[in-house]
Coordinates of C-alpha atoms in Angstrom, one line a residue:
M1 CA -3.3 -12.5 14.6
G2 CA -4.2 -11.1 11.2
T3 CA -1.7 -9.8 8.7
V4 CA -2.2 -6.5 6.8
T5 CA -0.1 -5.9 3.7
L6 CA 1.4 -2.4 3.5
P7 CA 0.3 -0.3 0.6
S8 CA 3.1 1.3 -1.4
P9 CA 3.1 5.1 -1.4
S10 CA 1.6 5.2 -4.9
Q11 CA -1.4 3.1 -3.7
M12 CA -2.3 5.4 -0.8
S13 CA -5.3 7.7 -1.1
T14 CA -5.1 11.4 -0.2
K15 CA -8.8 11.6 0.5
S16 CA -10.1 10.8 4.0
S17 CA -13.3 11.3 5.9
P18 CA -13.5 10.5 9.6
K19 CA -17.3 9.9 9.4
T20 CA -17.2 7.5 6.5
P21 CA -17.7 3.9 7.8
P22 CA -15.1 1.4 6.7
A23 CA -15.8 -0.7 3.7
K24 CA -16.6 -4.3 4.2
S25 CA -13.4 -5.2 2.3
S26 CA -11.2 -3.1 4.6
P27 CA -7.8 -4.6 5.5
F28 CA -8.8 -4.1 9.1
S29 CA -12.1 -6.1 8.8
F30 CA -10.4 -9.0 10.8
L31 CA -10.7 -6.7 13.9
R32 CA -14.5 -7.5 13.8
S33 CA -13.7 -11.0 15.2
F34 CA -12.3 -9.4 18.3
S35 CA -15.7 -7.8 19.1
K36 CA -17.3 -11.2 19.1
K37 CA -14.9 -12.8 21.5
Q38 CA -15.0 -12.2 25.2
K39 CA -11.5 -10.7 25.3
K40 CA -10.6 -8.4 28.1
V41 CA -8.1 -6.2 26.3
L42 CA -7.0 -6.0 22.7
N43 CA -3.2 -5.3 22.6
L44 CA -2.1 -3.1 19.7
A45 CA 1.6 -2.3 19.0
V46 CA 2.9 0.5 16.7
V47 CA 6.4 -0.2 15.3
G48 CA 8.6 1.6 12.8
G49 CA 11.9 3.3 12.3
S50 CA 13.1 6.5 14.0
G51 CA 11.3 9.7 13.1
V52 CA 8.5 8.1 11.0
G53 CA 5.7 9.4 13.2
K54 CA 4.8 6.5 15.5
S55 CA 4.1 8.7 18.5
A56 CA 2.4 11.3 16.4
F57 CA 0.1 8.6 14.9
V58 CA -0.7 7.2 18.4
V59 CA -1.3 10.6 20.0
R60 CA -3.4 11.8 17.0
Y61 CA -5.6 8.6 17.4
L62 CA -6.0 9.0 21.1
T63 CA -6.5 12.8 21.4
R64 CA -7.6 13.8 17.9
R65 CA -4.8 16.4 18.0
F66 CA -1.5 16.7 16.3
I67 CA 1.6 17.5 18.4
G68 CA 4.8 17.7 16.4
D69 CA 7.5 17.3 19.1
Y70 CA 8.1 13.8 20.5
S71 CA 10.9 11.8 22.0
S72 CA 11.8 8.6 20.1
S73 CA 13.8 7.3 23.1
I74 CA 10.6 6.5 25.2
S75 CA 8.3 3.5 24.9
N76 CA 4.8 4.1 26.2
T77 CA 1.6 2.1 26.6
Y78 CA -1.8 3.9 26.6
P79 CA -5.2 2.4 27.6
H80 CA -8.0 3.3 25.4
S81 CA -11.5 2.1 24.3
A82 CA -12.9 1.9 20.8
S83 CA -16.3 1.1 19.5
L84 CA -16.4 -1.9 17.2
D85 CA -19.7 -3.3 15.9
N86 CA -21.6 -1.3 18.6
M87 CA -19.5 -2.8 21.4
V88 CA -16.8 -1.1 23.5
V89 CA -13.5 -2.9 23.0
P90 CA -10.8 -2.0 25.5
L91 CA -7.4 -1.4 23.9
M92 CA -3.8 -1.2 25.2
I93 CA -1.7 0.7 22.7
W94 CA 2.1 0.2 22.8
D95 CA 4.1 3.0 21.2
T96 CA 7.3 1.0 20.8
L97 CA 10.9 2.2 20.6
S98 CA 12.3 2.8 17.1
I99 CA 13.6 -0.2 15.2
D100 CA 16.8 0.1 13.3
S101 CA 17.5 -2.3 10.5
Q102 CA 21.3 -1.7 10.9
D103 CA 21.1 -3.2 14.4
R104 CA 19.4 -6.5 13.6
V105 CA 19.9 -8.1 17.0
T106 CA 18.1 -5.3 18.8
M107 CA 15.4 -5.0 16.1
C108 CA 14.7 -8.8 16.3
E109 CA 14.6 -8.7 20.1
L110 CA 12.0 -5.9 20.0
L111 CA 9.9 -7.5 17.3
D112 CA 9.9 -10.8 19.2
K113 CA 8.5 -9.0 22.2
V114 CA 5.9 -7.3 20.0
V115 CA 4.8 -10.7 18.5
F116 CA 4.5 -12.2 22.0
W117 CA 2.5 -9.2 23.4
S118 CA 0.4 -8.0 20.5
D119 CA -2.9 -9.0 19.0
V120 CA -2.5 -6.3 16.3
I121 CA 0.7 -4.8 14.9
I122 CA 0.8 -1.6 12.9
I123 CA 4.0 -0.9 11.0
V124 CA 4.6 2.8 10.3
Y125 CA 7.0 4.3 7.8
S126 CA 7.6 7.7 6.2
V127 CA 6.6 8.1 2.6
T128 CA 9.5 10.6 2.2
D129 CA 12.2 8.3 3.5
E130 CA 13.0 5.2 1.5
G131 CA 15.2 3.9 4.4
S132 CA 12.2 3.8 6.7
Y133 CA 10.1 2.0 4.1
N134 CA 12.9 -0.6 3.7
T135 CA 13.1 -1.0 7.5
A136 CA 9.3 -1.4 7.7
N137 CA 9.4 -4.0 4.9
L138 CA 12.2 -5.9 6.7
A139 CA 10.2 -5.8 9.9
H140 CA 7.1 -7.0 8.1
K141 CA 8.9 -10.0 6.6
Y142 CA 10.4 -10.8 10.0
L143 CA 7.0 -10.6 11.7
Q144 CA 5.4 -12.8 9.0
N145 CA 8.1 -15.4 9.4
C146 CA 7.6 -15.4 13.2
L147 CA 3.9 -15.7 12.9
N148 CA 4.1 -18.5 10.3
Q149 CA 6.6 -20.6 12.3
K150 CA 5.4 -20.2 15.9
P151 CA 2.1 -21.5 17.4
D152 CA 0.1 -19.1 19.6
I153 CA 2.1 -19.6 22.8
R154 CA 0.3 -16.9 24.8
G155 CA -2.8 -19.0 25.5
S156 CA -6.1 -17.4 26.5
R157 CA -5.9 -14.2 28.4
S158 CA -9.6 -14.0 29.1

């Protein structure tokens, strides 16, 4: 699994264009390797603290619409397909429960499940809430530690 470093709020661009192709040096360029493998489903997990917009992010990606009212007490998975290098890649997107850095045991249990299940992990935080950034940073460090210490125990799911 690839690791993506989170940009700080000052490094984030306010410009975006949905029709602009990603640059060759995109932090998501490691996803191109998935299109070359004969993988059935690419598992993608979205994690973050309460109220940071995980569900809004997922629903916006899936439907191209923004809906502002979500329940943070529900975890959902959504099947989807994406085009990558002119190939259709089936995705399973897991919109996880909120993580709370104050409850480390529960947070670590959820992140362990995420590491086991996921091929890609997206960590979401709110740019207006320093606590959510700190939680995301802690989760990122925990995930990096898990991925650096454990071999890939999932095996091939082809």
